[in-house]
Short mmCIF file of C-alpha atoms in Angstrom, two decimals:
data_model
loop_
_atom_site.label_atom_id
_atom_site.label_comp_id
_atom_site.label_asym_id
_atom_site.label_seq_id
_atom_site.Cartn_x
_atom_site.Cartn_y
_atom_site.Cartn_z
CA PRO A 1 66.42 -85.91 -57.87
CA PHE A 2 64.05 -88.74 -58.82
CA THR A 3 61.11 -86.88 -57.15
CA SER A 4 61.95 -83.50 -58.56
CA LEU A 5 59.32 -81.73 -60.75
CA ASP A 6 62.15 -80.90 -63.13
CA LYS A 7 63.05 -84.33 -64.65
CA THR A 8 66.55 -83.40 -65.79
CA ILE A 9 70.05 -84.04 -64.63
CA SER A 10 70.28 -80.49 -63.42
CA SER A 11 68.14 -81.58 -60.38
CA VAL A 12 71.24 -83.39 -59.03
CA THR A 13 73.19 -80.21 -58.75
CA GLU A 14 70.34 -78.70 -56.87
CA VAL A 15 70.48 -81.53 -54.41
CA LEU A 16 74.21 -81.06 -54.07
CA LYS A 17 73.92 -77.39 -53.44
CA GLU A 18 71.22 -77.86 -50.81
CA GLY A 19 73.24 -80.58 -49.21
CA ARG A 20 76.40 -78.50 -48.99
CA CYS A 21 74.37 -75.53 -47.63
CA ALA A 22 72.83 -77.75 -44.95
CA LEU A 23 76.17 -79.24 -43.93
CA ALA A 24 77.85 -75.76 -43.85
CA SER A 25 74.86 -74.36 -41.89
CA ALA A 26 74.93 -77.25 -39.39
CA LEU A 27 78.64 -76.67 -38.69
CA ALA A 28 78.10 -72.87 -38.37
CA ALA A 29 75.35 -73.54 -35.73
CA TYR A 30 77.68 -76.21 -34.02
CA LYS A 31 80.57 -73.72 -33.76
CA TYR A 32 78.34 -70.95 -32.45
CA MET A 33 77.02 -73.18 -29.62
CA ILE A 34 80.62 -74.11 -28.77
CA MET A 35 81.49 -70.43 -28.69
CA TYR A 36 78.44 -69.79 -26.47
CA GLY A 37 79.50 -72.30 -24.02
CA GLN A 38 83.18 -71.12 -23.91
CA VAL A 39 82.27 -67.45 -23.44
CA GLU A 40 79.85 -68.48 -20.74
CA SER A 41 82.60 -70.45 -19.03
CA ILE A 42 85.07 -67.63 -19.18
CA ASN A 43 82.43 -65.34 -17.73
CA GLN A 44 81.80 -67.60 -14.82
CA VAL A 45 85.47 -68.00 -13.96
CA VAL A 46 86.02 -64.22 -14.18
CA ASN A 47 82.90 -63.51 -12.02
CA ALA A 48 83.93 -66.12 -9.42
CA TYR A 49 87.41 -64.62 -9.18
CA LEU A 50 85.94 -61.15 -8.65
CA SER A 51 83.08 -62.40 -6.29
CA ILE A 52 80.41 -60.92 -8.64
CA THR A 53 77.74 -62.17 -10.99
CA PHE A 54 75.33 -60.88 -13.59
CA THR A 55 71.94 -59.58 -12.70
CA GLU A 56 68.87 -61.59 -13.60
CA TRP A 57 67.86 -59.83 -16.78
CA CYS A 58 71.47 -60.29 -18.09
CA TRP A 59 71.18 -64.05 -17.61
CA VAL A 60 67.74 -64.12 -19.38
CA PHE A 61 69.25 -62.39 -22.41
CA MET A 62 72.56 -64.32 -22.53
CA ASP A 63 71.19 -67.76 -21.90
CA GLY A 64 67.77 -67.33 -23.44
CA ILE A 65 66.89 -64.63 -25.82
CA TRP A 66 70.15 -63.88 -27.64
CA THR A 67 71.38 -67.53 -27.81
CA ILE A 68 68.09 -68.97 -29.01
CA THR A 69 67.37 -66.28 -31.64
CA MET A 70 70.96 -66.39 -33.01
CA ALA A 71 71.15 -70.12 -33.03
CA PHE A 72 67.71 -70.44 -34.58
CA SER A 73 68.35 -67.85 -37.39
CA LEU A 74 71.93 -68.70 -38.24
CA PRO A 75 71.15 -71.93 -40.31
CA LEU A 76 68.34 -70.26 -42.28
CA ALA A 77 70.59 -69.09 -45.13
CA GLU A 78 69.61 -70.37 -48.56
CA ALA A 79 72.05 -72.41 -50.72
CA ALA A 80 74.49 -70.67 -53.00
CA LYS A 81 73.44 -70.18 -56.49
CA LYS A 82 76.59 -71.70 -58.00
CA LEU A 83 77.99 -75.18 -57.15
CA SER A 84 81.37 -74.85 -55.57
CA SER A 85 84.40 -76.73 -56.74
CA LYS A 86 84.92 -78.20 -53.19
CA ARG A 87 82.86 -79.57 -50.35
CA PRO A 88 82.44 -77.99 -46.92
CA THR A 89 84.15 -79.60 -44.07
CA ALA A 90 82.35 -82.39 -42.33
CA SER A 91 84.84 -82.72 -39.48
CA LEU A 92 83.91 -81.56 -36.01
CA LEU A 93 87.51 -81.49 -35.00
CA GLY A 94 89.35 -80.78 -38.26
CA PRO A 95 91.66 -77.82 -38.89
CA HIS A 96 88.86 -75.72 -40.41
CA THR A 97 86.58 -76.10 -37.42
CA LEU A 98 89.22 -75.79 -34.79
CA MET A 99 90.91 -72.80 -36.39
CA SER A 100 87.59 -71.04 -36.65
CA ALA A 101 86.43 -71.73 -33.07
CA CYS A 102 89.83 -71.28 -31.30
CA GLY A 103 90.68 -68.15 -33.25
CA ILE A 104 87.40 -66.45 -32.38
CA LEU A 105 87.51 -67.62 -28.74
CA ALA A 106 91.05 -66.27 -28.29
CA THR A 107 90.03 -62.98 -29.88
CA ASN A 108 86.99 -62.70 -27.64
CA PHE A 109 89.00 -63.45 -24.58
CA LEU A 110 91.62 -60.77 -25.57
CA PHE A 111 88.96 -58.07 -25.86
CA LEU A 112 87.55 -59.00 -22.49
CA VAL A 113 91.02 -58.57 -20.92
CA ILE A 114 91.44 -55.24 -22.66
CA ALA A 115 88.14 -53.96 -21.42
CA LEU A 116 88.89 -54.95 -17.79
CA LEU A 117 92.39 -53.33 -18.05
CA ALA A 118 90.76 -50.24 -19.42
CA LEU A 119 88.36 -50.17 -16.54
CA TRP A 120 91.06 -50.64 -13.92
CA GLY A 121 93.04 -47.85 -15.37
CA GLN A 122 90.24 -45.31 -14.97
CA ASP A 123 90.72 -42.66 -12.31
CA TRP A 124 87.03 -42.50 -11.38
CA PHE A 125 87.00 -46.32 -10.77
CA GLN A 126 89.78 -46.41 -8.19
CA CYS A 127 87.50 -45.56 -5.33
CA ARG A 128 84.49 -47.64 -6.67
CA LYS A 129 86.02 -51.14 -6.89
CA TRP A 130 83.92 -53.90 -5.75
CA ASP A 131 85.38 -55.24 -2.55
CA SER A 132 82.70 -57.44 -1.06
CA GLU A 133 83.42 -61.23 -0.76
CA ASP A 134 79.99 -62.16 0.37
CA VAL A 135 78.33 -64.15 -2.37
CA SER A 136 75.49 -65.64 -0.33
CA ASP A 137 72.87 -63.54 -2.16
CA VAL A 138 73.46 -63.51 -5.88
CA THR A 139 70.85 -60.79 -6.39
CA THR A 140 73.03 -58.20 -4.62
CA ILE A 141 76.44 -58.75 -6.16
CA GLY A 142 75.60 -57.64 -9.72
CA ASP A 143 75.45 -53.87 -9.23
CA ASN A 144 79.10 -52.97 -9.81
CA TYR A 145 81.30 -51.64 -12.61
CA GLU A 146 83.18 -54.87 -13.09
CA THR A 147 79.90 -56.72 -13.88
CA SER A 148 78.78 -53.93 -16.24
CA VAL A 149 82.02 -54.03 -18.29
CA ILE A 150 82.06 -57.84 -18.49
CA PHE A 151 78.42 -57.97 -19.61
CA ILE A 152 78.80 -55.14 -22.13
CA VAL A 153 81.81 -56.75 -23.82
CA THR A 154 81.10 -60.52 -23.60
CA GLY A 155 77.36 -60.04 -23.89
CA TYR A 156 77.88 -58.56 -27.33
CA GLN A 157 80.20 -61.47 -28.15
CA TYR A 158 77.05 -63.69 -28.08
CA ILE A 159 75.81 -61.53 -30.97
CA SER A 160 78.96 -60.82 -32.84
CA SER A 161 80.33 -64.42 -32.81
CA ALA A 162 77.12 -65.47 -34.56
CA ALA A 163 77.76 -62.79 -37.21
CA ALA A 164 81.18 -64.26 -37.87
CA TYR A 165 79.65 -67.71 -38.46
CA ASN A 166 76.97 -66.39 -40.79
CA PHE A 167 79.51 -66.21 -43.63
CA GLY A 168 78.73 -69.16 -45.79
CA TYR A 169 81.72 -68.54 -48.12
CA THR A 170 80.89 -70.60 -51.23
CA PHE A 171 78.14 -72.96 -49.89
CA ARG A 172 75.51 -70.58 -48.57
CA ALA A 173 73.94 -67.49 -50.09
CA ASN A 174 75.41 -64.05 -49.15
CA TRP A 175 75.43 -63.28 -45.50
CA PHE A 176 72.97 -60.28 -45.96
CA ARG A 177 70.40 -62.62 -47.67
CA ASN A 178 69.87 -64.44 -44.30
CA TYR A 179 67.14 -61.96 -43.58
CA VAL A 180 65.88 -63.39 -40.29
CA PHE A 181 69.41 -63.47 -38.89
CA ILE A 182 70.17 -59.98 -40.04
CA PHE A 183 66.92 -58.74 -38.37
CA PHE A 184 67.97 -60.23 -35.03
CA PHE A 185 71.55 -59.14 -35.33
CA VAL A 186 70.62 -55.51 -36.00
CA LEU A 187 67.83 -55.59 -33.34
CA TRP A 188 70.11 -56.93 -30.53
CA THR A 189 73.01 -54.65 -31.68
CA VAL A 190 70.78 -51.59 -31.28
CA PHE A 191 69.61 -52.83 -27.90
CA HIS A 192 73.14 -53.42 -26.64
CA PHE A 193 74.73 -50.18 -28.01
CA THR A 194 71.71 -48.16 -26.69
CA ALA A 195 72.14 -49.73 -23.22
CA THR A 196 75.85 -49.00 -23.31
CA LEU A 197 75.63 -45.37 -24.28
CA THR A 198 72.51 -44.20 -22.37
CA ALA A 199 71.57 -43.96 -18.70
CA THR A 200 67.79 -44.61 -18.77
CA LYS A 201 65.29 -47.05 -17.59
CA PHE A 202 66.02 -49.08 -20.72
CA SER A 203 69.67 -49.55 -19.70
CA CYS A 204 68.54 -50.25 -16.12
CA ILE A 205 66.85 -53.44 -17.44
CA TRP A 206 70.40 -54.92 -17.31
CA ARG A 207 71.53 -52.61 -14.40
CA LEU A 208 73.87 -50.79 -16.86
CA ASN A 209 74.37 -47.08 -16.30
CA CYS A 210 71.64 -47.28 -13.70
CA ASP A 211 70.73 -45.30 -10.60
CA ASN A 212 67.89 -45.54 -8.01
CA GLU A 213 65.80 -43.05 -9.98
CA ASN A 214 65.65 -45.32 -13.07
CA ALA A 215 65.82 -48.66 -11.43
CA VAL A 216 63.43 -51.32 -12.60
CA ARG A 217 62.24 -54.63 -11.17
CA PHE A 218 64.09 -57.94 -11.46
CA VAL A 219 62.71 -60.93 -13.24
CA THR A 220 61.56 -62.41 -9.89
CA SER A 221 60.44 -59.23 -8.12
CA THR A 222 57.33 -57.17 -8.30
CA GLU A 223 58.79 -53.73 -7.39
CA PRO A 224 61.85 -51.79 -8.67
CA GLU A 225 65.02 -52.76 -6.87
CA ALA A 226 67.46 -50.19 -5.54
CA ILE A 227 71.10 -50.30 -6.67
CA TYR A 228 72.91 -52.66 -4.26
CA ASN A 229 76.20 -50.86 -3.89
CA ASN A 230 77.61 -48.10 -1.68
CA PHE A 231 77.44 -45.49 -4.55
CA ASN A 232 73.80 -46.13 -5.40
CA THR A 233 74.68 -46.07 -9.09
CA THR A 234 76.38 -47.92 -11.94
CA VAL A 235 76.55 -44.97 -14.35
CA MET A 236 79.83 -44.67 -16.13
CA PRO A 237 81.37 -41.57 -17.74
CA MET A 238 80.34 -41.07 -21.34
CA SER A 239 83.93 -41.07 -22.48
CA PHE A 240 84.45 -44.63 -21.01
CA ARG A 241 81.11 -45.83 -22.58
CA VAL A 242 82.42 -44.70 -25.98
CA VAL A 243 85.70 -46.75 -25.28
CA LEU A 244 83.45 -49.86 -24.72
CA LEU A 245 81.52 -49.15 -27.84
CA VAL A 246 84.71 -49.00 -29.89
CA LEU A 247 85.95 -52.20 -28.33
CA MET A 248 82.77 -53.99 -29.29
CA ILE A 249 82.96 -52.77 -32.81
CA VAL A 250 86.62 -53.68 -33.25
CA ASN A 251 85.95 -57.07 -31.69
CA LEU A 252 83.21 -57.58 -34.22
CA ILE A 253 85.49 -56.69 -37.11
CA ALA A 254 88.40 -58.75 -35.84
CA ILE A 255 86.34 -62.02 -35.54
CA CYS A 256 84.54 -61.57 -38.79
CA SER A 257 87.87 -60.83 -40.56
CA TRP A 258 89.48 -63.99 -38.88
CA ASP A 259 86.70 -66.34 -40.01
CA TYR A 260 86.33 -64.98 -43.49
CA PHE A 261 89.84 -64.10 -44.63
CA VAL A 262 91.94 -66.51 -42.54
CA VAL A 263 89.77 -69.54 -41.97
CA ASN A 264 87.75 -69.57 -45.14
CA MET A 265 90.18 -68.04 -47.71
CA ALA A 266 93.77 -68.43 -46.44
CA LEU A 267 93.62 -71.80 -44.62
CA PRO A 268 92.51 -73.98 -47.55
CA LYS A 269 95.46 -72.60 -49.60
CA VAL A 270 98.13 -72.39 -46.87
CA GLY A 271 97.00 -75.50 -44.80
CA PRO A 272 98.16 -78.31 -47.17
CA LYS A 273 101.54 -76.55 -47.69
CA MET A 274 102.00 -76.57 -43.86
CA GLY A 275 101.18 -80.34 -43.64
CA MET A 276 97.67 -79.86 -42.46
CA ALA A 277 95.18 -82.50 -43.80
CA GLU A 278 92.48 -81.03 -45.92
CA ASP A 279 89.04 -81.54 -44.39
CA SER A 280 87.19 -80.19 -47.49
CA GLN A 281 87.61 -82.28 -50.64
CA HIS A 282 88.05 -80.60 -54.03
CA VAL A 283 85.94 -82.04 -56.91
CA LYS A 284 87.42 -81.79 -60.38
CA SER A 285 85.48 -79.96 -63.00
CA GLY A 286 84.41 -81.57 -66.24
CA GLU A 287 83.55 -85.18 -66.90
CA GLY A 288 82.88 -87.19 -63.81
CA THR A 289 82.18 -84.26 -61.58
CA LEU A 290 78.80 -85.46 -60.33
CA GLU A 291 80.02 -89.02 -59.97
CA ALA A 292 82.95 -87.86 -57.79
CA GLU A 293 80.55 -85.82 -55.69
CA LEU A 294 78.11 -88.66 -55.21
CA ASN A 295 80.72 -91.22 -54.27
#
């Protein structure tokens, strides 16, 4: 405040608002990277159990493009206009952080299970199950329906989880004012939904709803690669694609509702009554407010 162009005590409140925003944004990015690692680990375990893996472009988007753009843009929100009556949590393992991360992780895992159960219950899938146990060549074990469903559902969780953490509650500006983040969120959502619902060269980038006619090259190849399965296709019926789309949308709504209503609104009120230690300290209004905040 002593270097501010505005030489008034109000500069202190601006510092406090920016500091709280920075702390809340840092924790949001921290939780997102935790979620990224946990979703990735679940994917690896499920893939190993089924003797499958994602294709090259899937890995490029999951580990590179989606994660980098979401993690980069998530903390870009501006500070809230009004100084809140409490501080954001500063605890990496406090109730607020753990409830947020664990709740979203459990929800994401639940929707992955639902998607796989829905796939295994499809009549058209019964004669198209992946039955190879040869994992010596990872470039040939990604063209199957199991991989497609896992990538569609959990791939979007890399995007939707960031959306849940974009809520700043009372410390950051409204979620829709993080314009860079909203741009990337809408862009990757359109990409993902389009690849899920269509059967074109675009969807074949990720080997989704793909056949030999529309096949494109891998990251490390120079020519289009044929589909590596006995059916020469990974195209799913439109009715099932719609089911997957609905699952992704409901998954998004569920995790956003969990973080906004349960973690940010209900937990601070209910937590202390249940014996949970508060990890965000309230600051009394009136005289001594700034002193209490600065101590």
